[in-house]
């Protein structure tokens, strides 16, 4: 499956990809500039990050559902699956994570499962779908972040924030580049023949 720009797939993928990039980059900036975060700040930061990442994934699913040219077979609903998982994880983190162990339990579990799911989706479509490589990178980085949370749980709030923030930097940059590429491909597909 090699989507033609004229099918509108690049335009449909642009907004959710850009939203996810901006969410990740905002969290990354907060983790860089907030040098001594309290546990409350970390819980709210990570919880909102999970919640908004889930919202971006659900928006992506809605865009995929609205384009008849997308043929991903049984994998078509996967972004919604990990999107809902992110949302639930974000809510659980905000409501129930009052300690480093609680945050690692909720956020680490969600990041691990959602990351593996996205990694599998990315590997399956890495050469045949516009976001395949980006899903692969995001999935791998998310799994590494989940592992990192478990490893630094005893080091305190700053270490936990740093692990999630480092993953957010990579995801934010790759998705921002993907969004710009999608916008370029969409404009190229809309250009009259001979003007691209």
GROMACS .gro file of N, CA, C and O in nm, residues 6-123:
model
  472
    6UNK      N    1  -0.274   1.232  -0.380
    6UNK     CA    2  -0.406   1.278  -0.423
    6UNK      C    3  -0.519   1.216  -0.341
    6UNK      O    4  -0.632   1.261  -0.348
    7UNK      N    5  -0.491   1.112  -0.264
    7UNK     CA    6  -0.594   1.049  -0.182
    7UNK      C    7  -0.625   1.132  -0.058
    7UNK      O    8  -0.721   1.101   0.013
    8UNK      N    9  -0.548   1.233  -0.028
    8UNK     CA   10  -0.572   1.317   0.090
    8UNK      C   11  -0.516   1.260   0.218
    8UNK      O   12  -0.536   1.320   0.324
    9UNK      N   13  -0.447   1.147   0.213
    9UNK     CA   14  -0.399   1.085   0.336
    9UNK      C   15  -0.297   1.175   0.408
    9UNK      O   16  -0.297   1.184   0.530
   10UNK      N   17  -0.212   1.242   0.333
   10UNK     CA   18  -0.113   1.329   0.396
   10UNK      C   19  -0.180   1.444   0.470
   10UNK      O   20  -0.140   1.479   0.580
   11UNK      N   21  -0.284   1.500   0.411
   11UNK     CA   22  -0.358   1.608   0.475
   11UNK      C   23  -0.427   1.556   0.602
   11UNK      O   24  -0.428   1.623   0.706
   12UNK      N   25  -0.485   1.437   0.594
   12UNK     CA   26  -0.555   1.380   0.710
   12UNK      C   27  -0.461   1.350   0.826
   12UNK      O   28  -0.499   1.361   0.942
   13UNK      N   29  -0.338   1.310   0.796
   13UNK     CA   30  -0.242   1.275   0.900
   13UNK      C   31  -0.172   1.396   0.961
   13UNK      O   32  -0.116   1.386   1.070
   14UNK      N   33  -0.177   1.509   0.892
   14UNK     CA   34  -0.099   1.626   0.935
   14UNK      C   35  -0.138   1.676   1.075
   14UNK      O   36  -0.053   1.690   1.163
   15UNK      N   37  -0.265   1.706   1.098
   15UNK     CA   38  -0.308   1.765   1.225
   15UNK      C   39  -0.279   1.677   1.346
   15UNK      O   40  -0.221   1.724   1.445
   16UNK      N   41  -0.315   1.547   1.345
   16UNK     CA   42  -0.284   1.466   1.463
   16UNK      C   43  -0.134   1.448   1.485
   16UNK      O   44  -0.088   1.440   1.599
   17UNK      N   45  -0.057   1.444   1.376
   17UNK     CA   46   0.088   1.430   1.389
   17UNK      C   47   0.147   1.557   1.449
   17UNK      O   48   0.233   1.551   1.539
   18UNK      N   49   0.102   1.671   1.402
   18UNK     CA   50   0.149   1.798   1.458
   18UNK      C   51   0.107   1.814   1.603
   18UNK      O   52   0.187   1.858   1.687
   19UNK      N   53  -0.015   1.776   1.636
   19UNK     CA   54  -0.062   1.784   1.775
   19UNK      C   55   0.025   1.700   1.867
   19UNK      O   56   0.068   1.746   1.973
   20UNK      N   57   0.055   1.578   1.825
   20UNK     CA   58   0.140   1.492   1.909
   20UNK      C   59   0.279   1.552   1.924
   20UNK      O   60   0.339   1.547   2.032
   21UNK      N   61   0.332   1.608   1.817
   21UNK     CA   62   0.464   1.671   1.823
   21UNK      C   63   0.464   1.787   1.923
   21UNK      O   64   0.554   1.799   2.007
   22UNK      N   65   0.362   1.872   1.916
   22UNK     CA   66   0.357   1.988   2.005
   22UNK      C   67   0.340   1.948   2.151
   22UNK      O   68   0.403   2.007   2.240
   23UNK      N   69   0.257   1.848   2.176
   23UNK     CA   70   0.240   1.798   2.313
   23UNK      C   71   0.374   1.750   2.368
   23UNK      O   72   0.414   1.783   2.481
   24UNK      N   73   0.445   1.671   2.288
   24UNK     CA   74   0.574   1.618   2.332
   24UNK      C   75   0.677   1.728   2.353
   24UNK      O   76   0.752   1.728   2.451
   25UNK      N   77   0.681   1.824   2.261
   25UNK     CA   78   0.780   1.931   2.272
   25UNK      C   79   0.752   2.024   2.390
   25UNK      O   80   0.846   2.073   2.455
   26UNK      N   81   0.625   2.046   2.421
   26UNK     CA   82   0.593   2.128   2.540
   26UNK      C   83   0.639   2.056   2.666
   26UNK      O   84   0.702   2.117   2.754
   27UNK      N   85   0.609   1.926   2.677
   27UNK     CA   86   0.656   1.853   2.795
   27UNK      C   87   0.809   1.854   2.801
   27UNK      O   88   0.867   1.874   2.909
   28UNK      N   89   0.873   1.833   2.688
   28UNK     CA   90   1.020   1.833   2.685
   28UNK      C   91   1.074   1.966   2.735
   28UNK      O   92   1.169   1.969   2.816
   29UNK      N   93   1.014   2.077   2.690
   29UNK     CA   94   1.060   2.209   2.734
   29UNK      C   95   1.041   2.227   2.885
   29UNK      O   96   1.129   2.280   2.955
   30UNK      N   97   0.927   2.182   2.935
   30UNK     CA   98   0.900   2.194   3.080
   30UNK      C   99   1.003   2.113   3.159
   30UNK      O  100   1.056   2.161   3.260
   31UNK      N  101   1.033   1.993   3.114
   31UNK     CA  102   1.130   1.910   3.188
   31UNK      C  103   1.271   1.969   3.183
   31UNK      O  104   1.349   1.950   3.277
   32UNK      N  105   1.302   2.039   3.076
   32UNK     CA  106   1.435   2.100   3.065
   32UNK      C  107   1.447   2.222   3.155
   32UNK      O  108   1.545   2.240   3.226
   33UNK      N  109   1.344   2.306   3.155
   33UNK     CA  110   1.355   2.433   3.225
   33UNK      C  111   1.311   2.427   3.371
   33UNK      O  112   1.345   2.515   3.449
   34UNK      N  113   1.235   2.328   3.410
   34UNK     CA  114   1.194   2.314   3.550
   34UNK      C  115   1.296   2.224   3.619
   34UNK      O  116   1.285   2.103   3.617
   35UNK      N  117   1.394   2.285   3.680
   35UNK     CA  118   1.510   2.211   3.731
   35UNK      C  119   1.484   2.132   3.859
   35UNK      O  120   1.546   2.030   3.882
   36UNK      N  121   1.395   2.179   3.945
   36UNK     CA  122   1.368   2.110   4.071
   36UNK      C  123   1.219   2.084   4.087
   36UNK      O  124   1.153   2.143   4.173
   37UNK      N  125   1.161   1.996   4.004
   37UNK     CA  126   1.017   1.972   4.011
   37UNK      C  127   0.977   1.893   4.136
   37UNK      O  128   1.052   1.806   4.182
   38UNK      N  129   0.863   1.926   4.191
   38UNK     CA  130   0.808   1.846   4.300
   38UNK      C  131   0.740   1.724   4.239
   38UNK      O  132   0.717   1.718   4.118
   39UNK      N  133   0.704   1.629   4.323
   39UNK     CA  134   0.636   1.510   4.273
   39UNK      C  135   0.501   1.548   4.212
   39UNK      O  136   0.458   1.490   4.111
   40UNK      N  137   0.435   1.648   4.269
   40UNK     CA  138   0.307   1.694   4.214
   40UNK      C  139   0.321   1.746   4.073
   40UNK      O  140   0.238   1.719   3.986
   41UNK      N  141   0.427   1.823   4.048
   41UNK     CA  142   0.452   1.876   3.914
   41UNK      C  143   0.478   1.762   3.816
   41UNK      O  144   0.426   1.762   3.703
   42UNK      N  145   0.554   1.664   3.858
   42UNK     CA  146   0.585   1.550   3.770
   42UNK      C  147   0.459   1.471   3.738
   42UNK      O  148   0.435   1.434   3.623
   43UNK      N  149   0.376   1.447   3.839
   43UNK     CA  150   0.252   1.373   3.818
   43UNK      C  151   0.162   1.447   3.719
   43UNK      O  152   0.109   1.387   3.624
   44UNK      N  153   0.146   1.578   3.738
   44UNK     CA  154   0.062   1.655   3.646
   44UNK      C  155   0.123   1.661   3.507
   44UNK      O  156   0.053   1.648   3.406
   45UNK      N  157   0.253   1.680   3.499
   45UNK     CA  158   0.319   1.687   3.370
   45UNK      C  159   0.305   1.557   3.292
   45UNK      O  160   0.265   1.557   3.175
   46UNK      N  161   0.338   1.446   3.357
   46UNK     CA  162   0.332   1.316   3.289
   46UNK      C  163   0.186   1.277   3.262
   46UNK      O  164   0.154   1.226   3.154
   47UNK      N  165   0.098   1.303   3.357
   47UNK     CA  166  -0.044   1.270   3.338
   47UNK      C  167  -0.104   1.344   3.220
   47UNK      O  168  -0.174   1.284   3.137
   48UNK      N  169  -0.079   1.474   3.212
   48UNK     CA  170  -0.132   1.552   3.100
   48UNK      C  171  -0.067   1.510   2.968
   48UNK      O  172  -0.133   1.508   2.863
   49UNK      N  173   0.061   1.477   2.973
   49UNK     CA  174   0.130   1.429   2.853
   49UNK      C  175   0.064   1.302   2.800
   49UNK      O  176   0.036   1.289   2.680
   50UNK      N  177   0.037   1.207   2.889
   50UNK     CA  178  -0.028   1.083   2.847
   50UNK      C  179  -0.168   1.112   2.792
   50UNK      O  180  -0.207   1.059   2.687
   51UNK      N  181  -0.242   1.195   2.862
   51UNK     CA  182  -0.379   1.228   2.822
   51UNK      C  183  -0.383   1.293   2.684
   51UNK      O  184  -0.461   1.253   2.597
   52UNK      N  185  -0.297   1.391   2.662
   52UNK     CA  186  -0.297   1.463   2.534
   52UNK      C  187  -0.237   1.380   2.421
   52UNK      O  188  -0.279   1.392   2.305
   53UNK      N  189  -0.141   1.293   2.453
   53UNK     CA  190  -0.089   1.200   2.352
   53UNK      C  191  -0.199   1.105   2.309
   53UNK      O  192  -0.214   1.075   2.189
   54UNK      N  193  -0.278   1.060   2.405
   54UNK     CA  194  -0.393   0.975   2.372
   54UNK      C  195  -0.493   1.047   2.285
   54UNK      O  196  -0.546   0.990   2.189
   55UNK      N  197  -0.519   1.175   2.316
   55UNK     CA  198  -0.613   1.253   2.235
   55UNK      C  199  -0.563   1.266   2.091
   55UNK      O  200  -0.641   1.256   1.996
   56UNK      N  201  -0.432   1.287   2.074
   56UNK     CA  202  -0.374   1.297   1.940
   56UNK      C  203  -0.389   1.164   1.865
   56UNK      O  204  -0.418   1.162   1.745
   57UNK      N  205  -0.372   1.053   1.935
   57UNK     CA  206  -0.384   0.921   1.872
   57UNK      C  207  -0.528   0.892   1.833
   57UNK      O  208  -0.555   0.833   1.728
   58UNK      N  209  -0.622   0.935   1.917
   58UNK     CA  210  -0.764   0.915   1.884
   58UNK      C  211  -0.803   1.003   1.766
   58UNK      O  212  -0.878   0.961   1.677
   59UNK      N  213  -0.751   1.126   1.761
   59UNK     CA  214  -0.775   1.213   1.646
   59UNK      C  215  -0.718   1.149   1.518
   59UNK      O  216  -0.783   1.152   1.413
   60UNK      N  217  -0.600   1.089   1.530
   60UNK     CA  218  -0.542   1.017   1.416
   60UNK      C  219  -0.636   0.907   1.369
   60UNK      O  220  -0.660   0.890   1.250
   61UNK      N  221  -0.692   0.833   1.465
   61UNK     CA  222  -0.784   0.725   1.430
   61UNK      C  223  -0.907   0.779   1.357
   61UNK      O  224  -0.951   0.721   1.257
   62UNK      N  225  -0.961   0.891   1.405
   62UNK     CA  226  -1.078   0.950   1.340
   62UNK      C  227  -1.045   0.992   1.196
   62UNK      O  228  -1.126   0.974   1.104
   63UNK      N  229  -0.924   1.046   1.177
   63UNK     CA  230  -0.881   1.085   1.041
   63UNK      C  231  -0.865   0.962   0.952
   63UNK      O  232  -0.901   0.964   0.834
   64UNK      N  233  -0.808   0.854   1.007
   64UNK     CA  234  -0.794   0.731   0.928
   64UNK      C  235  -0.931   0.675   0.891
   64UNK      O  236  -0.952   0.629   0.778
   65UNK      N  237  -1.023   0.678   0.986
   65UNK     CA  238  -1.158   0.626   0.960
   65UNK      C  239  -1.230   0.706   0.853
   65UNK      O  240  -1.313   0.652   0.781
   66UNK      N  241  -1.197   0.834   0.842
   66UNK     CA  242  -1.264   0.920   0.746
   66UNK      C  243  -1.206   0.916   0.605
   66UNK      O  244  -1.258   0.982   0.516
   67UNK      N  245  -1.100   0.839   0.585
   67UNK     CA  246  -1.038   0.831   0.453
   67UNK      C  247  -1.053   0.690   0.397
   67UNK      O  248  -0.994   0.595   0.448
   68UNK      N  249  -1.132   0.677   0.294
   68UNK     CA  250  -1.160   0.545   0.235
   68UNK      C  251  -1.040   0.484   0.164
   68UNK      O  252  -1.040   0.367   0.130
   69UNK      N  253  -0.936   0.565   0.139
   69UNK     CA  254  -0.818   0.515   0.068
   69UNK      C  255  -0.719   0.445   0.161
   69UNK      O  256  -0.621   0.387   0.115
   70UNK      N  257  -0.742   0.452   0.293
   70UNK     CA  258  -0.652   0.389   0.388
   70UNK      C  259  -0.690   0.242   0.401
   70UNK      O  260  -0.802   0.209   0.438
   71UNK      N  261  -0.594   0.155   0.368
   71UNK     CA  262  -0.618   0.011   0.378
   71UNK      C  263  -0.510  -0.051   0.465
   71UNK      O  264  -0.404  -0.090   0.417
   72UNK      N  265  -0.537  -0.057   0.595
   72UNK     CA  266  -0.441  -0.114   0.689
   72UNK      C  267  -0.488  -0.250   0.741
   72UNK      O  268  -0.429  -0.305   0.832
   73UNK      N  269  -0.597  -0.301   0.684
   73UNK     CA  270  -0.648  -0.430   0.727
   73UNK      C  271  -0.690  -0.429   0.873
   73UNK      O  272  -0.739  -0.328   0.924
   74UNK      N  273  -0.668  -0.539   0.943
   74UNK     CA  274  -0.707  -0.548   1.083
   74UNK      C  275  -0.633  -0.449   1.174
   74UNK      O  276  -0.676  -0.422   1.285
   75UNK      N  277  -0.522  -0.395   1.127
   75UNK     CA  278  -0.443  -0.301   1.207
   75UNK      C  279  -0.501  -0.160   1.208
   75UNK      O  280  -0.448  -0.072   1.275
   76UNK      N  281  -0.605  -0.139   1.133
   76UNK     CA  282  -0.661  -0.005   1.117
   76UNK      C  283  -0.702   0.060   1.250
   76UNK      O  284  -0.692   0.181   1.265
   77UNK      N  285  -0.747  -0.018   1.347
   77UNK     CA  286  -0.796   0.037   1.474
   77UNK      C  287  -0.689   0.045   1.583
   77UNK      O  288  -0.717   0.086   1.695
   78UNK      N  289  -0.566   0.010   1.550
   78UNK     CA  290  -0.459   0.007   1.652
   78UNK      C  291  -0.432   0.145   1.713
   78UNK      O  292  -0.418   0.156   1.836
   79UNK      N  293  -0.423   0.254   1.635
   79UNK     CA  294  -0.399   0.384   1.699
   79UNK      C  295  -0.504   0.420   1.804
   79UNK      O  296  -0.473   0.478   1.907
   80UNK      N  297  -0.629   0.383   1.778
   80UNK     CA  298  -0.734   0.408   1.877
   80UNK      C  299  -0.708   0.327   2.003
   80UNK      O  300  -0.728   0.376   2.115
   81UNK      N  301  -0.661   0.204   1.989
   81UNK     CA  302  -0.634   0.118   2.104
   81UNK      C  303  -0.530   0.179   2.196
   81UNK      O  304  -0.552   0.193   2.316
   82UNK      N  305  -0.415   0.219   2.140
   82UNK     CA  306  -0.316   0.277   2.230
   82UNK      C  307  -0.351   0.420   2.267
   82UNK      O  308  -0.310   0.469   2.373
   83UNK      N  309  -0.433   0.488   2.187
   83UNK     CA  310  -0.480   0.620   2.224
   83UNK      C  311  -0.566   0.615   2.350
   83UNK      O  312  -0.549   0.695   2.443
   84UNK      N  313  -0.660   0.521   2.353
   84UNK     CA  314  -0.745   0.504   2.471
   84UNK      C  315  -0.660   0.464   2.591
   84UNK      O  316  -0.682   0.512   2.703
   85UNK      N  317  -0.561   0.380   2.569
   85UNK     CA  318  -0.472   0.338   2.678
   85UNK      C  319  -0.397   0.458   2.736
   85UNK      O  320  -0.386   0.474   2.858
   86UNK      N  321  -0.348   0.546   2.649
   86UNK     CA  322  -0.281   0.667   2.696
   86UNK      C  323  -0.375   0.755   2.778
   86UNK      O  324  -0.338   0.809   2.882
   87UNK      N  325  -0.498   0.772   2.731
   87UNK     CA  326  -0.596   0.856   2.802
   87UNK      C  327  -0.624   0.797   2.940
   87UNK      O  328  -0.621   0.868   3.042
   88UNK      N  329  -0.651   0.667   2.946
   88UNK     CA  330  -0.678   0.602   3.074
   88UNK      C  331  -0.556   0.613   3.166
   88UNK      O  332  -0.569   0.644   3.285
   89UNK      N  333  -0.438   0.590   3.111
   89UNK     CA  334  -0.316   0.603   3.191
   89UNK      C  335  -0.296   0.743   3.244
   89UNK      O  336  -0.254   0.763   3.359
   90UNK      N  337  -0.327   0.843   3.161
   90UNK     CA  338  -0.314   0.982   3.205
   90UNK      C  339  -0.409   1.012   3.320
   90UNK      O  340  -0.371   1.076   3.418
   91UNK      N  341  -0.533   0.966   3.308
   91UNK     CA  342  -0.631   0.988   3.414
   91UNK      C  343  -0.589   0.916   3.542
   91UNK      O  344  -0.594   0.974   3.652
   92UNK      N  345  -0.546   0.791   3.530
   92UNK     CA  346  -0.502   0.716   3.649
   92UNK      C  347  -0.382   0.783   3.715
   92UNK      O  348  -0.374   0.789   3.838
   93UNK      N  349  -0.289   0.833   3.634
   93UNK     CA  350  -0.173   0.901   3.690
   93UNK      C  351  -0.215   1.027   3.765
   93UNK      O  352  -0.168   1.053   3.877
   94UNK      N  353  -0.304   1.105   3.706
   94UNK     CA  354  -0.349   1.229   3.769
   94UNK      C  355  -0.427   1.203   3.897
   94UNK      O  356  -0.416   1.278   3.994
   95UNK      N  357  -0.504   1.096   3.899
   95UNK     CA  358  -0.590   1.068   4.014
   95UNK      C  359  -0.519   0.986   4.121
   95UNK      O  360  -0.537   1.012   4.241
   96UNK      N  361  -0.436   0.891   4.080
   96UNK     CA  362  -0.385   0.796   4.179
   96UNK      C  363  -0.236   0.793   4.203
   96UNK      O  364  -0.190   0.724   4.294
   97UNK      N  365  -0.158   0.866   4.125
   97UNK     CA  366  -0.011   0.860   4.143
   97UNK      C  367   0.034   0.969   4.237
   97UNK      O  368   0.056   1.082   4.198
   98UNK      N  369   0.048   0.935   4.365
   98UNK     CA  370   0.092   1.034   4.464
   98UNK      C  371   0.233   1.008   4.514
   98UNK      O  372   0.280   1.070   4.608
   99UNK      N  373   0.300   0.913   4.450
   99UNK     CA  374   0.437   0.878   4.489
   99UNK      C  375   0.512   0.833   4.365
   99UNK      O  376   0.450   0.800   4.263
  100UNK      N  377   0.645   0.828   4.370
  100UNK     CA  378   0.721   0.777   4.254
  100UNK      C  379   0.677   0.637   4.213
  100UNK      O  380   0.663   0.608   4.094
  101UNK      N  381   0.655   0.550   4.311
  101UNK     CA  382   0.612   0.414   4.280
  101UNK      C  383   0.478   0.410   4.210
  101UNK      O  384   0.458   0.333   4.116
  102UNK      N  385   0.384   0.496   4.253
  102UNK     CA  386   0.253   0.502   4.190
  102UNK      C  387   0.262   0.552   4.046
  102UNK      O  388   0.196   0.499   3.956
  103UNK      N  389   0.346   0.653   4.025
  103UNK     CA  390   0.362   0.706   3.890
  103UNK      C  391   0.423   0.601   3.797
  103UNK      O  392   0.378   0.583   3.684
  104UNK      N  393   0.523   0.532   3.847
  104UNK     CA  394   0.587   0.428   3.765
  104UNK      C  395   0.488   0.315   3.735
  104UNK      O  396   0.485   0.262   3.624
  105UNK      N  397   0.405   0.282   3.833
  105UNK     CA  398   0.306   0.177   3.811
  105UNK      C  399   0.211   0.214   3.698
  105UNK      O  400   0.193   0.138   3.603
  106UNK      N  401   0.152   0.334   3.707
  106UNK     CA  402   0.054   0.374   3.606
  106UNK      C  403   0.120   0.415   3.474
  106UNK      O  404   0.088   0.362   3.369
  107UNK      N  405   0.210   0.511   3.483
  107UNK     CA  406   0.271   0.563   3.360
  107UNK      C  407   0.362   0.461   3.294
  107UNK      O  408   0.361   0.445   3.172
  108UNK      N  409   0.440   0.390   3.374
  108UNK     CA  410   0.532   0.291   3.317
  108UNK      C  411   0.458   0.178   3.247
  108UNK      O  412   0.497   0.135   3.138
  109UNK      N  413   0.351   0.132   3.309
  109UNK     CA  414   0.273   0.024   3.249
  109UNK      C  415   0.210   0.069   3.117
  109UNK      O  416   0.218   0.000   3.015
  110UNK      N  417   0.150   0.188   3.120
  110UNK     CA  418   0.086   0.240   2.999
  110UNK      C  419   0.189   0.266   2.889
  110UNK      O  420   0.168   0.227   2.773
  111UNK      N  421   0.300   0.329   2.925
  111UNK     CA  422   0.403   0.356   2.824
  111UNK      C  423   0.458   0.226   2.765
  111UNK      O  424   0.483   0.217   2.645
  112UNK      N  425   0.476   0.125   2.850
  112UNK     CA  426   0.528  -0.003   2.802
  112UNK      C  427   0.435  -0.071   2.703
  112UNK      O  428   0.475  -0.108   2.593
  113UNK      N  429   0.307  -0.084   2.742
  113UNK     CA  430   0.211  -0.154   2.656
  113UNK      C  431   0.181  -0.073   2.529
  113UNK      O  432   0.182  -0.126   2.418
  114UNK      N  433   0.157   0.057   2.546
  114UNK     CA  434   0.127   0.142   2.430
  114UNK      C  435   0.248   0.149   2.337
  114UNK      O  436   0.234   0.147   2.214
  115UNK      N  437   0.368   0.157   2.395
  115UNK     CA  438   0.489   0.163   2.314
  115UNK      C  439   0.511   0.037   2.232
  115UNK      O  440   0.545   0.044   2.114
  116UNK      N  441   0.490  -0.077   2.295
  116UNK     CA  442   0.505  -0.204   2.221
  116UNK      C  443   0.402  -0.214   2.109
  116UNK      O  444   0.434  -0.260   1.998
  117UNK      N  445   0.280  -0.169   2.136
  117UNK     CA  446   0.175  -0.173   2.034
  117UNK      C  447   0.209  -0.083   1.917
  117UNK      O  448   0.197  -0.122   1.800
  118UNK      N  449   0.256   0.040   1.947
  118UNK     CA  450   0.292   0.132   1.840
  118UNK      C  451   0.416   0.084   1.765
  118UNK      O  452   0.424   0.099   1.643
  119UNK      N  453   0.510   0.026   1.836
  119UNK     CA  454   0.629  -0.029   1.772
  119UNK      C  455   0.592  -0.139   1.673
  119UNK      O  456   0.641  -0.142   1.560
  120UNK      N  457   0.503  -0.229   1.715
  120UNK     CA  458   0.460  -0.338   1.626
  120UNK      C  459   0.389  -0.282   1.503
  120UNK      O  460   0.412  -0.328   1.390
  121UNK      N  461   0.304  -0.180   1.523
  121UNK     CA  462   0.235  -0.118   1.410
  121UNK      C  463   0.335  -0.053   1.315
  121UNK      O  464   0.325  -0.067   1.193
  122UNK      N  465   0.432   0.018   1.372
  122UNK     CA  466   0.533   0.084   1.291
  122UNK      C  467   0.616  -0.013   1.210
  122UNK      O  468   0.644   0.010   1.092
  123UNK      N  469   0.658  -0.122   1.273
  123UNK     CA  470   0.739  -0.221   1.202
  123UNK      C  471   0.660  -0.284   1.087
  123UNK      O  472   0.714  -0.311   0.981
   0.00000   0.00000   0.00000
